[in-house]
XYZ file of C-alpha atoms in Angstrom:
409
model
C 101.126 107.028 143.600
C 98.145 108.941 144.452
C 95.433 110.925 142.350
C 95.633 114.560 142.542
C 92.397 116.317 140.605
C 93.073 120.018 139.116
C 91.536 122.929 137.680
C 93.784 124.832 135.134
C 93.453 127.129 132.424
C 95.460 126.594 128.925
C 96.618 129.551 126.834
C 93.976 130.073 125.385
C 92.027 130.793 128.877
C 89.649 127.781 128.539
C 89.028 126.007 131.947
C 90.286 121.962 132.068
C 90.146 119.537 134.430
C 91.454 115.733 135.441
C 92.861 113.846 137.206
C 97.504 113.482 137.684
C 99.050 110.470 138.956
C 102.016 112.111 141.106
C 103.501 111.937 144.315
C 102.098 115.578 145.791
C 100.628 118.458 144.570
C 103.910 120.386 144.169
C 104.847 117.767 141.374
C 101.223 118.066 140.065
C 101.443 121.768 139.641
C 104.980 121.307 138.045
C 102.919 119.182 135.372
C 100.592 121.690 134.738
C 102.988 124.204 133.893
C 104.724 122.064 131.837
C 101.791 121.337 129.903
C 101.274 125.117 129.291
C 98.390 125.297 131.496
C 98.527 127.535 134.662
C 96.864 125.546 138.001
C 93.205 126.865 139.669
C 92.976 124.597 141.951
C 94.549 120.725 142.967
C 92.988 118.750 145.312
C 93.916 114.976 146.263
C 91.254 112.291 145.180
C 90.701 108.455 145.229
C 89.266 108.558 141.574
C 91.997 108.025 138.490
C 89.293 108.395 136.016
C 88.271 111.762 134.596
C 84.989 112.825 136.201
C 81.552 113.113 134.612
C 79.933 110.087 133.501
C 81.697 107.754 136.014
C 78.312 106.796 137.761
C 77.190 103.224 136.832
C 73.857 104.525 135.206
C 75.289 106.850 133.549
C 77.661 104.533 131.891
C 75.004 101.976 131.364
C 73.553 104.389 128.583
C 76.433 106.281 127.152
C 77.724 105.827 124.048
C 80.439 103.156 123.445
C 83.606 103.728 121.792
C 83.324 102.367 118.563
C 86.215 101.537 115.901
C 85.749 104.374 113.568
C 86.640 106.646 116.861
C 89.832 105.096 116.879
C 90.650 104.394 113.476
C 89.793 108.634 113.040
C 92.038 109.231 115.785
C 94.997 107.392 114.641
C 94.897 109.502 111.235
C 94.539 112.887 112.992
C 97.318 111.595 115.460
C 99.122 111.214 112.174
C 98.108 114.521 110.575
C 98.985 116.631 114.129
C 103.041 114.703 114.660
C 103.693 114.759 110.977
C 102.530 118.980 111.153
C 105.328 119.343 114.084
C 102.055 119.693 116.670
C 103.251 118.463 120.623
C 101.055 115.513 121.483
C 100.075 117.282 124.620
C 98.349 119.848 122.567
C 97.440 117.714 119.689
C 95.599 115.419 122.227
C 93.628 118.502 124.022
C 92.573 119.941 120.353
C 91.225 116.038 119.670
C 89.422 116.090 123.040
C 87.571 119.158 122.635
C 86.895 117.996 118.447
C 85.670 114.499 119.567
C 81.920 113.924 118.852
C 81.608 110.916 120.711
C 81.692 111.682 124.611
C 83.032 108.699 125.154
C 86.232 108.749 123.411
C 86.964 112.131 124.702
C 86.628 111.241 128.212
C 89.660 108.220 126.503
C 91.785 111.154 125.179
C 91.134 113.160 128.386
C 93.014 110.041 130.178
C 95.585 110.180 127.936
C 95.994 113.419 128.294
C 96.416 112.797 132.467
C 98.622 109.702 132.210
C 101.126 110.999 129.961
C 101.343 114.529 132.198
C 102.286 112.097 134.974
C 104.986 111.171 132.790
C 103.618 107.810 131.210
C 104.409 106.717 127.737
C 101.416 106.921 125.469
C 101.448 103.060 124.924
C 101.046 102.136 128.316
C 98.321 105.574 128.645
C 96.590 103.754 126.159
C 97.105 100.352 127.665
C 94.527 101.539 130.430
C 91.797 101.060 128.099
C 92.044 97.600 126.342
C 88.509 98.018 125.539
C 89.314 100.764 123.027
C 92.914 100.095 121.490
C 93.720 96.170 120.971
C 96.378 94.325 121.786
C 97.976 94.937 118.563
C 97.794 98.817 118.526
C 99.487 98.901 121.646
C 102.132 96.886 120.465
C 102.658 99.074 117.640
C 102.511 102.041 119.281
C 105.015 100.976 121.112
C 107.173 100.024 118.715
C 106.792 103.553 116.928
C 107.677 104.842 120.413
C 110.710 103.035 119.990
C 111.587 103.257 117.155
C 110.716 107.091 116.489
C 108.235 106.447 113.693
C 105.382 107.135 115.096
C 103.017 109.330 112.892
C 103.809 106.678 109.812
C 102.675 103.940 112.677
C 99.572 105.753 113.396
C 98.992 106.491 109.534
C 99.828 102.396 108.902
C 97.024 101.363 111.804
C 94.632 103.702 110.041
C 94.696 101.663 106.727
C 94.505 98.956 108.848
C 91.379 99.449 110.873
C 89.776 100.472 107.221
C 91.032 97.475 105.889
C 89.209 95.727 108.745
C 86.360 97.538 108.690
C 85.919 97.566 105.161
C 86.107 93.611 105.745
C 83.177 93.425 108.382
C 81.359 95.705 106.253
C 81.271 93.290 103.164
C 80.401 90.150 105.380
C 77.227 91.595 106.909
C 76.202 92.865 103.643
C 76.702 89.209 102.178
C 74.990 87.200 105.091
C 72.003 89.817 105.553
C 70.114 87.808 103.087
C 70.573 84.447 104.314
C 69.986 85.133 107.240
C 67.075 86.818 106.728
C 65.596 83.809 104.543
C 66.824 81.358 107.691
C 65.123 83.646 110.225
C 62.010 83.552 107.937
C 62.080 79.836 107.715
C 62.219 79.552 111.819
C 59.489 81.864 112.263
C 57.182 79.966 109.599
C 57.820 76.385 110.966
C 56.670 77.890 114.415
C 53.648 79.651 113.076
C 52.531 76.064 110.967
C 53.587 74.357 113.979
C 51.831 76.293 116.730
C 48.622 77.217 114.572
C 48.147 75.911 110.908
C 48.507 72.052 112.019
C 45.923 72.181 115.383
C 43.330 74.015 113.148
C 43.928 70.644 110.633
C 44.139 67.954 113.146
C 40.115 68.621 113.824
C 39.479 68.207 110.214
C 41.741 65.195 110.121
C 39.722 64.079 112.841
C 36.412 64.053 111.029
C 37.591 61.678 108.293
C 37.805 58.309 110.168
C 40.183 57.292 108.362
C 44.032 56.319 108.960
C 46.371 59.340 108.162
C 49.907 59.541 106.239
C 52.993 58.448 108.194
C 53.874 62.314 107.264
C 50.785 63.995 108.900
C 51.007 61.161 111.611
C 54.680 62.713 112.474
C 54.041 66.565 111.620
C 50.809 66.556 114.320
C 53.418 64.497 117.168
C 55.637 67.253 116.314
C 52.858 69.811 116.551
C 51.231 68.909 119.893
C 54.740 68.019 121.270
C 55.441 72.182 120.608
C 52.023 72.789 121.691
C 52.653 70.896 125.043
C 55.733 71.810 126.119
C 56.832 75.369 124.280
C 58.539 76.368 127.565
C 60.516 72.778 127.554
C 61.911 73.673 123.789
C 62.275 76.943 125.059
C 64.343 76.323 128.455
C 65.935 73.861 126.596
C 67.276 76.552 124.019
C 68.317 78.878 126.398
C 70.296 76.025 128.363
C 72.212 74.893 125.512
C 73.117 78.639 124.478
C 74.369 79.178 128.471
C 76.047 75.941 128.026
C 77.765 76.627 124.118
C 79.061 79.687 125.398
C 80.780 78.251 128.660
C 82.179 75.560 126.213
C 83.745 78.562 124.191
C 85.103 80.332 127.072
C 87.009 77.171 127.875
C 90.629 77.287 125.992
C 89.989 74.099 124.683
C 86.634 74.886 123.272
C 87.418 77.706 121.355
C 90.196 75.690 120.037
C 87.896 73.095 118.448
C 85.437 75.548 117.527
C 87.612 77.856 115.496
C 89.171 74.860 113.875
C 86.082 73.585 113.029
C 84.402 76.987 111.680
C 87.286 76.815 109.116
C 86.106 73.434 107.357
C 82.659 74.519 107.541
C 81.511 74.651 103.037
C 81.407 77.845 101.499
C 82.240 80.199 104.857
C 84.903 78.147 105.905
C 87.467 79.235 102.877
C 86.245 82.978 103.149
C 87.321 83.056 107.176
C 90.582 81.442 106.191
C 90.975 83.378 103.633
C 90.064 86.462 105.844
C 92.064 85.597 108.405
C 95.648 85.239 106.275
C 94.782 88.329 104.392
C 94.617 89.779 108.344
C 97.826 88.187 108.637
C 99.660 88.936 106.003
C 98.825 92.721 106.261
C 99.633 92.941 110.123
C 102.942 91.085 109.568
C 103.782 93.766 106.180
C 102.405 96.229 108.965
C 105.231 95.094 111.974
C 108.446 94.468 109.492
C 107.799 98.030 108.088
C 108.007 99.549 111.303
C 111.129 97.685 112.260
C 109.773 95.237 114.850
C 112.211 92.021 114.258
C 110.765 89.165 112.745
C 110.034 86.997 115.785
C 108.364 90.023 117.843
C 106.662 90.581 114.575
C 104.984 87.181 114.820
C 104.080 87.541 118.723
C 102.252 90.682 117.605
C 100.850 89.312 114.464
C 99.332 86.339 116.447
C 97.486 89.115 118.709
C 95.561 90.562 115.304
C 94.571 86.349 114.210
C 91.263 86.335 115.200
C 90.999 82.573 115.439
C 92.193 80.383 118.464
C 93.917 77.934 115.719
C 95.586 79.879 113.614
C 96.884 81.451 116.311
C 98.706 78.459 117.764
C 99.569 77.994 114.560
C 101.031 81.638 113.618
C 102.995 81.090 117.739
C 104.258 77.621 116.002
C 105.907 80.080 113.452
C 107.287 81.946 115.979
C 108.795 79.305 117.864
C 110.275 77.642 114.860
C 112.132 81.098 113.928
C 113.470 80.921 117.582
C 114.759 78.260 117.008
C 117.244 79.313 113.824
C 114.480 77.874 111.134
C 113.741 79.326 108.002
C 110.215 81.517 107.953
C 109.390 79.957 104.684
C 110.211 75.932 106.761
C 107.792 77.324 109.821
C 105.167 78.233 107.339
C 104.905 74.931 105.701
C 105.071 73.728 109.137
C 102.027 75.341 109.799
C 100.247 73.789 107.085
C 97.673 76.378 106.474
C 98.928 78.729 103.813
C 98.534 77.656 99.865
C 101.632 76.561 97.601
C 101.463 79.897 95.865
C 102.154 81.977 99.324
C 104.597 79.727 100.493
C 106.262 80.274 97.132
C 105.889 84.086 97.284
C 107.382 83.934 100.842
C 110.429 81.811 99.672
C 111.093 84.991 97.091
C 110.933 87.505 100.230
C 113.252 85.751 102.099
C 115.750 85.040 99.673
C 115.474 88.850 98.164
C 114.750 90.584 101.674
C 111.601 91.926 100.529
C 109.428 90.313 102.705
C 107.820 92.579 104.302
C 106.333 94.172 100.372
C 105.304 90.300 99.302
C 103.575 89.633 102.311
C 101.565 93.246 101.622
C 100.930 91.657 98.079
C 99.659 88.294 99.776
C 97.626 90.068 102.051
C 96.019 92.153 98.545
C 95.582 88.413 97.140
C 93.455 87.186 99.462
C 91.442 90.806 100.367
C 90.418 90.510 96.469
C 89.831 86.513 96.701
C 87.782 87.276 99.410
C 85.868 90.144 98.069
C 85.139 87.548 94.529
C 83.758 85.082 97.616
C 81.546 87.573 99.095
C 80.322 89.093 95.920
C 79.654 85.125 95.188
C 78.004 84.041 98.347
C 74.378 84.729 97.470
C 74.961 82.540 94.504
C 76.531 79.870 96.681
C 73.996 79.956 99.328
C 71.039 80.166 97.232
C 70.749 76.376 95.688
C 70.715 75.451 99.310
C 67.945 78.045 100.507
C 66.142 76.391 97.622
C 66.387 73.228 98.383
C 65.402 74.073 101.772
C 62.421 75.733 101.119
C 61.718 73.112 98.616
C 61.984 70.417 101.421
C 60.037 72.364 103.481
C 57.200 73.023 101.390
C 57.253 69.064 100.480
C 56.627 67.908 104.017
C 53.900 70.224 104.275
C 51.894 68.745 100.964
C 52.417 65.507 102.119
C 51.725 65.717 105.849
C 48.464 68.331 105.824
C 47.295 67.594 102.018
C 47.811 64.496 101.389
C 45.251 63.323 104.032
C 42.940 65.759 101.722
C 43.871 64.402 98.445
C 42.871 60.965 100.004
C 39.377 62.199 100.897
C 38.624 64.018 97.773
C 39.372 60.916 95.815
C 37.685 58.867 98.108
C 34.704 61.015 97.611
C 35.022 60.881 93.722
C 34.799 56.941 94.151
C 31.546 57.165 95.583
């Protein structure tokens, strides 16, 4: 159909404009005034975006939507429906509130595609940038189901769960990875600097050096010589490692292989089940049936294997099996979920226990993070420790030699 921009006051006189989806400007004026706004002028464009901010420069430098937009949004959506507030006029008031300019111009679509008589799931659905794969499957399941406000108020605690869960991990790694950082930019500066100022006092002894300082000054004039080799080198296996994970089959193997990886290989699995847990708790609440449950639940697993593993689940239940049978089939939850999933099944609570496992492993993963600086630190030791150890015995070990060769005489 084509794009019909307008120019129309709302009741409260205030000048709006956007862009309708309809098949003339008759049926775009009808819109209007069924939206409580009265028409200024309609015109018939090629553009089905709002305007303003459409140019590519301009977009190059605005603001990005960012989670907290959305995760606010879906708790004012659920304020404004439970209040008895029409979305139409709910959405305008959240357009004209929003601080970021970017998520207005998200509502302001919204706003367009459901006055051309879209259903806000598939409004939303224009904009997978902004509302995943799983909030548009559960907005659509509040659609039809009529829950929606306790669906938007569900995917709030959800997107703070989630966010609440990056949070912690950045906080934990920000040391480590400042200490590793530290480490790369020290073995550059010895390599590039400290060890060519020694080699021409090395050079003045006459004497054999130490197999050590023999391999730290190869490695030294090998980074001296060819820097741009290392460096082209480095850039082509980061162009190539992400190619390999764009491949199906690469992500695969990587995502099964961050999971066995010691110490952050049980906190992602256990990050990823709690993620599970919570978004399946999340569907069978809001009356999605168990095997559309795990289709959407699979779209919230960040992780390429679990995945196939949560769509093995799925397939199993198609099949007539048991959920507790497809989860041992999996073979990645512990014996005490698969126990606690056995007692929702048999009582019909599942949908509570699997909230409960979800709470398990958010605190078991919140002991691990707390924990992780602990973990991690005997191994930044040792590191350092191995570090400074191959520097004493490649640059001063040559000078230990000297001095007691000196004493001799």
């Amino acid at each position: 159909m084509p794009f019909f921009a307008y120019k129309a006051r709302d009741a409260r006189g205030q000048l709006m404009q956007g862009v309708l989806e309809t098949v003339d400007s008759a049926a775009a004026a009808d819109q209007l005034f069924a939206g409580g706004m009265t028409p200024v002028d309609i015109h018939a464009t090629s553009r089905p975006l709002v305007e303003g901010g459409d140019h590519w420069f301009a977009r190059l430098f605005e603001k990005k939507v960012e989670q907290i937009d959305v995760q606010l949004f879906s708790r004012q959506m659920y304020t404004l429906l439970k209040a008895g507030v029409p979305i139409m006029r709910g959405l305008a008031g959240l357009q004209e509130s929003a601080t970021n300019p970017a998520f207005a111009k998200v509502i302001a679509d919204l706003r367009e595609a459901l006055d051309s008589g879209r259903e806000l799931s598939n409004a939303m659905q224009r904009h997978p940038q902004v509302f995943s794969q799983f909030y548009l499957a559960m907005v659509r399941v509040g659609e039809m189901t009529g829950r929606l406000e306790e669906v938007f108020l569900l995917l709030y605690d959800h997107l703070e769960f989630e966010r609440d869960m990056r949070a912690r991990i950045k906080t934990a790694l920000r040391y480590p990875m400042f200490v590793v950082m530290a480490m790369a930019v020290a073995i550059t500066v010895i390599n590039l600097f400290v060890i060519p100022a020694f080699v021409k006092v090395f050079a003045s002894f006459n004497a054999p050096l130490p197999l050590m300082t023999r391999i730290l000054i190869a490695s030294s004039n090998f980074m001296v010589s060819y820097w741009w080799a290392i460096l082209l080198a480095i850039i082509g296996a980061a162009v190539s490692w992400l190619q390999f994970l764009a491949t199906a089959k690469g992500r695969m193997q990587w995502d099964k292989f961050k999971l066995r990886i010691p110490i952050a290989g049980k906190i992602l699995l256990k990050g990823t089940l709690s993620r599970f847990a919570r978004s399946f708790s999340l569907s069978s609440k809001s009356g999605v049936p168990i095997v559309q449950a795990l289709n959407v639940v699979a779209q919230t697993v960040d992780n390429a294997f679990l995945t196939s593993r949560v769509e093995l689940m799925k397939d199993g239940v198609e099949r007539g099996e048991s959920i507790l049978r497809t989860a041992v089939s999996a073979g990645v939850f512990t014996p005490i979920v698969l126990q606690m999933i056995a007692v929702g099944e048999e009582t019909g609570e599942l949908d509570d226990l699997m909230d409960e496992i979800a709470q398990m492993y958010a605190r078991e993963v919140d002991y691990e993070l707390k924990t992780l600086s602990a973990q991690l630190e005997p191994i930044l030791i040792v590191g350092l420790g191995i570090l400074v150890l191959i520097l004493a015995l490649g640059i001063f070990l040559p000078i230990w030699d000297l001095g007691r060769v000196a004493l001799h005489k």
